[in-house]
Amino acid sequence: MKTIQDINFEGKKALIRVDFNVPLDDDFNITDATRIQAAKPTIIKILEDGGAVILMSHLGRPKGAEEKFSLQHIVGKVSEIIGVEVKFAANCVGEIAEKAASELQMGEVLLLENLRFHDEEKSGDVEFSKQLSKLGDVYVNDAFGTAHRAHASTTVVAQFFPQNKCFGNLLAQEILSLKKILEEGEKPVLAILGGAKVSSKITVIENILDKVDHLIIGGGMSFTFIKAQGGSIGDSICEDDKQELALDILKQAEAKGVQVHIPVDVIAADAFSNDANTQICDINSIPDGWQGLDAGPKSRELFNSVVLVSKTILWNGPLGVFELENFAGGTIALGNSIAEATKNGTFSLVGGGDSVAAVKQFGFADKVSYVSTGGGAMLESLEGKTLPGIEAILK
Ligand code: AMP
């Protein structure tokens, strides 16, 4: 696996695909700059080698060149974070981009305009990719968040750098962290899957059954399993058409020697609201008119004991409706357990959408071993797929 550490960038212009798809408020202030911070080590290494950096990214979902999606809005923040006055090219290809790239001196940083102002980016157009490739000497992919997309800047452009392409620090770390879970995990390996729906995680569950010793199924997902086993789940969220599948997953797990842990009790509410009345129910006997919105105390204890004996932990998806304060307790308790296990030497990876939001919100981000930056990319990796953006570098 070739990374930026294997290349001396002195005198070279690095064309880096970063993920600067950051959230902006109505005044175009960045409300969370994590993604820019995450790309910093790669940029700094190249500058310190004596190279120049050309950054390309998408922002939002523009229809053509919509000013509100211009990357111009983030130039100031990127400059502040990197500590270098960043230049800006008002187009990512063509004369404007080529002139800015050719005038760029070593030690300087150039940010190109939003790649998705051109439809050719998402369609993975070869000619557009070739135009991008003219801008740099080395292609670096440091965007895990888009590595599952076969777009021009994430995948297709790599073919124009047959000898001069590599992974940036961030993408390399993502790949190594996933490897630590899926291939080299110290046993016992535990996967915790929560969130709303079984249907969005079936392929993940099926793929990881071969890799784990313990599987915790929590959150809204668990009710489909409980109902399939004959429990009464009241008005809890459930995918009736996935009940057969849930039973099949349990059978597969048993055949593979995987211990599955499902909540034994829940905090049930009489409405989907933070102000609802609540009661603790056995998971198999939730009354009609009530819905399980968080893991109950016995479930938290059960999950805590599984977490503390595990040496490798993957966590994807919350254990309850953590967005509502009164139903965040199960997710917070789990975060605490994982933090404690991590302190004792367990490798823990949190990834994929809402669990990342939860660990950030509750202050666990620096208490776990690794927080992934990719939602969809993370899920596809856990499904066992080779991501096109990663394959294009390895080829
Ligand atoms: P996912 O994107 O599949 O990881 O699902 C995350 C969402 O699942 C969050 O917005 C949670 O509020 C939701 N969720 C977790 N547990 C429950 C539950 N018991 N009932 C309804 N929604 C839930």
Coordinates of C-alpha atoms and ligand atoms in Angstrom, one line a residue:
M1 CA 0.0 0.0 0.0
K2 CA 1.7 3.2 -1.2
T3 CA 1.2 6.2 1.0
I4 CA 2.5 9.8 1.0
Q5 CA 5.2 8.5 3.5
D6 CA 6.7 6.5 0.6
I7 CA 7.2 9.6 -1.6
N8 CA 9.5 12.6 -1.3
F9 CA 7.5 15.5 -2.7
E10 CA 10.3 17.9 -3.1
G11 CA 9.8 19.9 -6.3
K12 CA 6.5 18.1 -7.0
K13 CA 2.9 19.3 -7.2
A14 CA 0.5 17.0 -5.4
L15 CA -3.1 16.9 -6.7
I16 CA -5.0 15.8 -3.6
R17 CA -8.6 14.7 -3.5
V18 CA -9.8 15.8 -0.1
D19 CA -13.3 15.7 1.5
F20 CA -14.0 19.4 2.3
N21 CA -17.8 18.8 2.1
V22 CA -18.2 20.7 5.3
P23 CA -21.5 22.0 6.9
L24 CA -22.0 25.8 6.4
D25 CA -24.5 28.1 8.1
D26 CA -26.6 30.7 6.3
D27 CA -23.7 33.2 6.4
F28 CA -21.3 30.5 4.9
N29 CA -19.5 30.0 8.2
I30 CA -18.2 26.5 8.7
T31 CA -20.0 24.9 11.6
D32 CA -17.8 21.8 11.8
A33 CA -14.3 21.9 10.4
T34 CA -13.3 18.3 11.4
R35 CA -12.9 17.3 7.8
I36 CA -10.4 20.1 7.1
Q37 CA -8.5 19.3 10.3
A38 CA -8.4 15.6 9.2
A39 CA -6.7 16.5 5.9
K40 CA -4.1 18.7 7.5
P41 CA -1.3 16.1 8.2
T42 CA -1.2 15.0 4.5
I43 CA -1.0 18.7 3.4
I44 CA 1.7 19.5 5.9
K45 CA 3.9 16.5 5.0
I46 CA 3.9 17.5 1.4
L47 CA 4.7 21.1 2.1
E48 CA 7.4 20.1 4.5
D49 CA 9.0 17.9 1.9
G50 CA 9.2 21.0 -0.3
G51 CA 6.3 20.3 -2.6
A52 CA 3.2 22.3 -3.6
V53 CA -0.4 21.3 -2.9
I54 CA -3.5 21.4 -5.2
L55 CA -6.7 20.6 -3.3
M56 CA -9.8 19.4 -5.0
S57 CA -13.2 18.6 -3.3
H58 CA -16.9 18.7 -3.8
L59 CA -19.2 20.7 -1.6
G60 CA -22.9 19.9 -1.3
R61 CA -25.1 18.9 -4.2
P62 CA -25.0 21.8 -6.6
K63 CA -27.0 21.8 -9.9
G64 CA -24.4 23.4 -12.1
A65 CA -22.2 26.3 -10.8
E66 CA -24.3 27.5 -7.9
E67 CA -22.6 30.3 -6.0
K68 CA -23.8 29.1 -2.6
F69 CA -21.8 25.8 -3.1
S70 CA -18.6 27.7 -4.1
L71 CA -15.5 26.5 -2.2
Q72 CA -14.4 30.1 -2.2
H73 CA -16.5 30.3 1.1
I74 CA -14.0 28.1 2.9
V75 CA -10.7 29.5 1.7
G76 CA -10.2 31.6 4.8
K77 CA -10.8 28.7 7.2
V78 CA -8.6 26.3 5.2
S79 CA -5.8 28.9 5.3
E80 CA -6.3 29.3 9.1
I81 CA -6.2 25.6 9.8
I82 CA -3.2 24.8 7.5
G83 CA -1.3 28.0 8.4
V84 CA -0.7 29.0 4.8
E85 CA -2.5 31.6 2.7
V86 CA -4.5 29.4 0.4
K87 CA -4.9 30.5 -3.3
F88 CA -8.2 29.8 -5.1
A89 CA -8.9 28.9 -8.7
A90 CA -12.5 29.7 -9.8
N91 CA -12.7 26.5 -11.9
C92 CA -11.3 23.0 -11.3
V93 CA -10.4 22.4 -15.0
G94 CA -9.6 24.5 -18.1
E95 CA -7.5 27.6 -18.5
I96 CA -8.2 29.1 -15.1
A97 CA -7.2 26.0 -13.2
E98 CA -4.2 25.2 -15.4
K99 CA -2.8 28.7 -15.1
A100 CA -3.2 28.8 -11.3
A101 CA -1.6 25.3 -11.0
S102 CA 1.3 26.2 -13.3
E103 CA 2.0 29.5 -11.4
L104 CA 1.9 27.7 -8.1
Q105 CA 5.3 27.8 -6.3
M106 CA 6.7 25.1 -4.0
G107 CA 5.4 25.6 -0.5
E108 CA 2.1 27.0 -1.7
V109 CA -1.4 25.7 -1.6
L110 CA -4.2 26.0 -4.2
L111 CA -7.8 25.1 -3.7
L112 CA -9.9 24.4 -6.8
E113 CA -13.5 25.3 -7.3
N114 CA -16.2 22.7 -6.5
L115 CA -15.7 19.6 -8.6
R116 CA -19.5 19.0 -8.8
F117 CA -20.0 22.3 -10.7
H118 CA -19.3 19.9 -13.6
D119 CA -21.6 16.9 -14.2
E120 CA -18.6 15.0 -15.5
E121 CA -17.3 14.6 -12.0
K122 CA -20.1 12.3 -10.8
S123 CA -20.4 10.6 -14.2
G124 CA -16.7 9.7 -13.9
D125 CA -15.9 11.2 -17.3
V126 CA -12.5 10.2 -18.7
E127 CA -11.8 13.4 -20.6
F128 CA -12.7 15.5 -17.5
S129 CA -10.4 13.3 -15.4
K130 CA -7.6 13.8 -17.9
Q131 CA -8.0 17.6 -17.6
L132 CA -7.8 17.3 -13.8
S133 CA -4.7 15.1 -14.1
K134 CA -2.8 17.8 -16.0
L135 CA -2.7 20.0 -12.8
G136 CA -0.4 17.8 -10.7
D137 CA 2.6 15.5 -10.8
V138 CA 1.4 13.1 -8.1
Y139 CA -2.2 12.1 -7.3
V140 CA -3.0 11.6 -3.7
N141 CA -6.4 10.3 -2.5
D142 CA -7.2 11.4 1.1
A143 CA -11.0 11.3 0.9
F144 CA -12.5 8.3 2.6
G145 CA -15.9 9.8 2.6
T146 CA -16.1 9.6 -1.2
A147 CA -13.9 6.5 -1.7
H148 CA -17.0 4.4 -2.5
R149 CA -17.9 6.6 -5.5
A150 CA -16.4 5.9 -8.9
H151 CA -16.2 9.6 -9.7
A152 CA -13.7 11.4 -11.8
S153 CA -11.6 12.9 -8.9
T154 CA -11.9 9.9 -6.6
T155 CA -11.2 7.0 -9.0
V156 CA -11.0 7.7 -12.7
V157 CA -8.2 10.3 -12.5
A158 CA -5.9 7.8 -10.9
Q159 CA -5.3 6.0 -14.2
F160 CA -3.4 9.1 -15.5
F161 CA -0.8 8.6 -12.7
P162 CA 0.2 5.0 -13.2
Q163 CA 3.4 5.4 -11.2
N164 CA 2.6 8.5 -9.2
K165 CA -0.4 7.8 -7.1
C166 CA -0.8 7.1 -3.4
F167 CA -3.0 7.3 -0.3
G168 CA -3.0 10.3 2.0
N169 CA -2.5 9.9 5.7
L170 CA -6.2 10.0 6.5
L171 CA -7.3 7.4 3.9
A172 CA -4.4 5.2 4.9
Q173 CA -5.5 5.3 8.5
E174 CA -9.1 4.5 7.6
I175 CA -7.9 1.4 5.7
L176 CA -5.6 0.3 8.4
S177 CA -8.3 0.7 11.1
L178 CA -10.8 -1.3 9.1
K179 CA -8.1 -4.0 8.6
K180 CA -7.6 -4.1 12.3
I181 CA -11.2 -5.0 12.7
L182 CA -12.0 -7.2 9.7
E183 CA -8.7 -9.0 9.2
E184 CA -6.4 -8.7 12.2
G185 CA -8.7 -8.2 15.1
E186 CA -7.4 -9.5 18.4
K187 CA -10.1 -11.9 19.8
P188 CA -12.7 -11.6 21.2
V189 CA -14.0 -9.4 18.4
L190 CA -17.2 -7.6 19.0
A191 CA -19.5 -5.7 16.6
I192 CA -22.2 -3.5 17.9
L193 CA -24.9 -2.6 15.4
G194 CA -27.6 -0.2 16.3
G195 CA -29.7 2.4 14.5
A196 CA -33.2 2.4 13.1
K197 CA -33.4 -0.3 10.4
V198 CA -32.2 -3.9 9.8
S199 CA -32.7 -3.4 6.1
S200 CA -29.9 -0.9 5.8
K201 CA -27.4 -3.2 7.6
I202 CA -28.2 -6.7 6.4
T203 CA -25.2 -7.0 4.2
V204 CA -23.0 -5.6 6.9
I205 CA -24.3 -8.2 9.4
E206 CA -23.9 -11.1 7.0
N207 CA -20.3 -10.1 6.2
I208 CA -19.1 -9.5 9.7
L209 CA -20.6 -12.8 11.1
D210 CA -17.5 -14.4 9.7
K211 CA -15.2 -12.0 11.6
V212 CA -16.7 -11.6 15.0
D213 CA -17.1 -13.6 18.2
H214 CA -19.9 -11.3 19.7
L215 CA -22.6 -9.3 18.0
I216 CA -24.7 -6.8 19.8
I217 CA -27.9 -5.9 18.0
G218 CA -29.4 -2.7 19.6
G219 CA -31.5 0.3 18.8
G220 CA -34.6 0.2 16.7
M221 CA -33.2 -2.7 14.7
S222 CA -33.6 -5.1 17.6
F223 CA -37.4 -5.0 17.6
T224 CA -37.6 -6.9 14.3
F225 CA -35.6 -9.7 15.9
I226 CA -37.7 -9.7 19.1
K227 CA -41.0 -9.8 17.1
A228 CA -39.7 -12.5 14.9
Q229 CA -38.9 -14.6 18.0
G230 CA -42.5 -14.1 19.2
G231 CA -42.1 -11.1 21.6
S232 CA -44.6 -8.3 21.9
I233 CA -43.0 -5.1 20.9
G234 CA -46.0 -2.7 21.2
D235 CA -45.7 0.2 18.8
S236 CA -41.9 -0.1 18.5
I237 CA -40.3 0.4 15.1
C238 CA -40.2 -2.8 13.2
E239 CA -39.7 -4.1 9.6
D240 CA -42.3 -6.9 9.4
D241 CA -41.0 -8.0 6.0
K242 CA -37.5 -8.6 7.5
Q243 CA -38.6 -11.0 10.3
E244 CA -37.7 -14.1 8.3
L245 CA -34.3 -12.6 7.6
A246 CA -33.8 -11.8 11.2
L247 CA -34.4 -15.4 12.2
D248 CA -32.0 -16.5 9.4
I249 CA -29.3 -14.2 10.7
L250 CA -29.7 -15.7 14.2
K251 CA -29.4 -19.2 12.7
Q252 CA -26.3 -18.2 10.7
A253 CA -24.7 -16.7 13.8
E254 CA -25.3 -19.8 15.8
A255 CA -23.8 -22.0 13.0
K256 CA -20.7 -19.8 13.0
G257 CA -20.4 -19.8 16.8
V258 CA -21.1 -16.0 17.1
Q259 CA -22.8 -15.0 20.4
V260 CA -25.6 -12.6 19.6
H261 CA -26.7 -10.2 22.3
I262 CA -30.1 -8.5 22.0
P263 CA -31.6 -6.0 24.5
V264 CA -33.5 -7.7 27.4
D265 CA -35.3 -4.6 28.5
V266 CA -36.1 -1.1 27.1
I267 CA -37.2 2.3 28.1
A268 CA -40.6 2.5 26.5
A269 CA -42.5 5.7 25.8
D270 CA -46.1 6.5 25.1
A271 CA -45.1 8.8 22.2
F272 CA -42.1 9.6 20.1
S273 CA -41.2 12.7 22.1
N274 CA -38.8 13.8 24.7
D275 CA -41.7 14.7 27.0
A276 CA -43.5 11.3 26.7
N277 CA -44.3 9.2 29.7
T278 CA -41.9 6.4 30.1
Q279 CA -41.6 3.0 31.8
I280 CA -39.0 0.2 31.8
C281 CA -40.4 -2.9 30.1
D282 CA -39.1 -6.4 29.5
I283 CA -38.2 -6.4 25.8
N284 CA -40.7 -9.2 25.1
S285 CA -43.7 -7.6 26.7
I286 CA -44.0 -4.0 25.6
P287 CA -47.7 -2.9 25.9
D288 CA -49.6 -1.6 22.9
G289 CA -49.4 2.2 22.7
W290 CA -45.8 2.1 24.0
Q291 CA -42.6 2.0 21.9
G292 CA -39.1 1.1 23.0
L293 CA -36.8 4.2 22.5
D294 CA -33.7 3.3 24.5
A295 CA -31.9 0.3 26.0
G296 CA -33.1 -0.5 29.6
P297 CA -30.8 -0.8 32.6
K298 CA -30.4 -4.6 32.4
S299 CA -29.5 -4.3 28.7
R300 CA -26.9 -1.7 29.5
E301 CA -25.3 -3.9 32.1
L302 CA -25.3 -6.9 29.7
F303 CA -23.7 -4.9 26.9
N304 CA -21.2 -3.4 29.3
S305 CA -20.0 -6.9 30.3
V306 CA -19.6 -7.9 26.7
V307 CA -17.7 -4.8 25.8
L308 CA -15.3 -5.2 28.7
V309 CA -14.2 -8.7 27.7
S310 CA -13.7 -7.7 24.1
K311 CA -10.3 -6.9 22.6
T312 CA -11.5 -5.5 19.3
I313 CA -14.7 -3.4 19.0
L314 CA -16.6 -2.0 16.0
W315 CA -19.5 0.3 16.8
N316 CA -22.0 1.4 14.2
G317 CA -25.4 2.9 15.1
P318 CA -26.9 4.2 18.4
L319 CA -28.7 2.1 21.0
G320 CA -31.7 4.5 21.2
V321 CA -33.1 7.7 19.9
F322 CA -30.1 9.6 21.2
E323 CA -31.2 12.9 19.6
L324 CA -33.9 13.1 22.3
E325 CA -32.1 13.7 25.6
N326 CA -34.3 11.4 27.6
F327 CA -33.5 8.5 25.3
A328 CA -29.7 9.0 25.0
G329 CA -28.8 7.2 28.2
G330 CA -28.2 3.8 26.6
T331 CA -26.0 5.2 23.9
I332 CA -24.0 7.2 26.4
A333 CA -23.6 4.2 28.7
L334 CA -22.3 2.2 25.8
G335 CA -19.9 5.0 24.9
N336 CA -18.6 5.0 28.5
S337 CA -18.1 1.2 28.4
I338 CA -16.2 1.4 25.1
A339 CA -14.1 4.3 26.5
E340 CA -13.2 2.1 29.5
A341 CA -12.3 -0.9 27.4
T342 CA -10.2 1.3 25.1
K343 CA -8.3 2.6 28.2
N344 CA -7.6 -1.0 29.0
G345 CA -6.0 -1.7 25.6
T346 CA -9.0 -2.7 23.4
F347 CA -9.0 -1.4 19.9
S348 CA -12.2 0.4 19.2
L349 CA -13.5 1.8 15.9
V350 CA -16.6 3.9 15.6
G351 CA -18.0 4.6 12.2
G352 CA -20.9 5.2 9.9
G353 CA -23.2 8.1 10.3
D354 CA -25.1 8.5 13.5
S355 CA -22.8 6.8 15.9
V356 CA -20.1 9.3 14.9
A357 CA -22.5 12.1 15.6
A358 CA -23.2 10.5 19.0
V359 CA -19.6 10.0 20.0
K360 CA -18.9 13.7 19.1
Q361 CA -21.9 15.0 20.9
F362 CA -21.2 13.1 24.1
G363 CA -17.5 13.7 24.1
F364 CA -16.2 10.2 23.4
A365 CA -14.3 11.0 20.2
D366 CA -10.9 11.1 21.8
K367 CA -11.7 8.1 24.1
V368 CA -12.0 5.6 21.4
S369 CA -9.2 4.3 19.2
Y370 CA -10.5 5.6 15.9
V371 CA -13.5 7.6 14.6
S372 CA -14.1 7.0 10.9
T373 CA -14.8 10.0 8.6
G374 CA -16.8 8.0 6.1
G375 CA -20.5 7.1 6.4
G376 CA -21.4 5.3 3.2
A377 CA -17.8 4.3 2.6
M378 CA -17.5 2.8 6.0
L379 CA -20.7 0.7 5.5
E380 CA -19.7 -0.5 2.1
S381 CA -16.3 -1.5 3.5
L382 CA -18.0 -3.4 6.3
E383 CA -20.2 -5.1 3.7
G384 CA -16.9 -6.5 2.3
K385 CA -16.8 -4.4 -0.8
T386 CA -13.6 -3.1 -2.2
L387 CA -14.1 0.6 -2.7
P388 CA -13.4 1.9 -6.2
G389 CA -11.4 4.9 -4.9
I390 CA -9.1 2.5 -3.0
E391 CA -8.8 0.0 -5.8
A392 CA -7.8 2.7 -8.2
I393 CA -4.7 3.5 -6.1
L394 CA -3.8 -0.2 -5.5
K395 CA -4.1 -1.1 -9.2
Ligands
AMP1 P1 -28.9 4.5 11.4 O1 -28.8 5.7 10.5 O2 -29.5 3.3 10.8 O3 -27.7 4.2 12.2 O4 -30.1 4.9 12.5 C1 -29.8 5.9 13.4 C2 -31.2 6.4 13.9 O5 -31.8 5.3 14.6 C3 -31.1 7.5 14.9 O6 -31.6 8.7 14.3 C4 -31.9 7.0 16.1 O7 -32.7 8.0 16.6 C5 -32.7 5.9 15.5 N1 -33.1 4.9 16.5 C6 -32.3 4.2 17.4 N2 -33.0 3.5 18.2 C7 -34.3 3.7 17.9 C8 -35.6 3.2 18.4 N3 -35.6 2.3 19.4 N4 -36.7 3.6 17.8 C9 -36.7 4.5 16.8 N5 -35.5 5.0 16.3 C10 -34.4 4.6 16.8

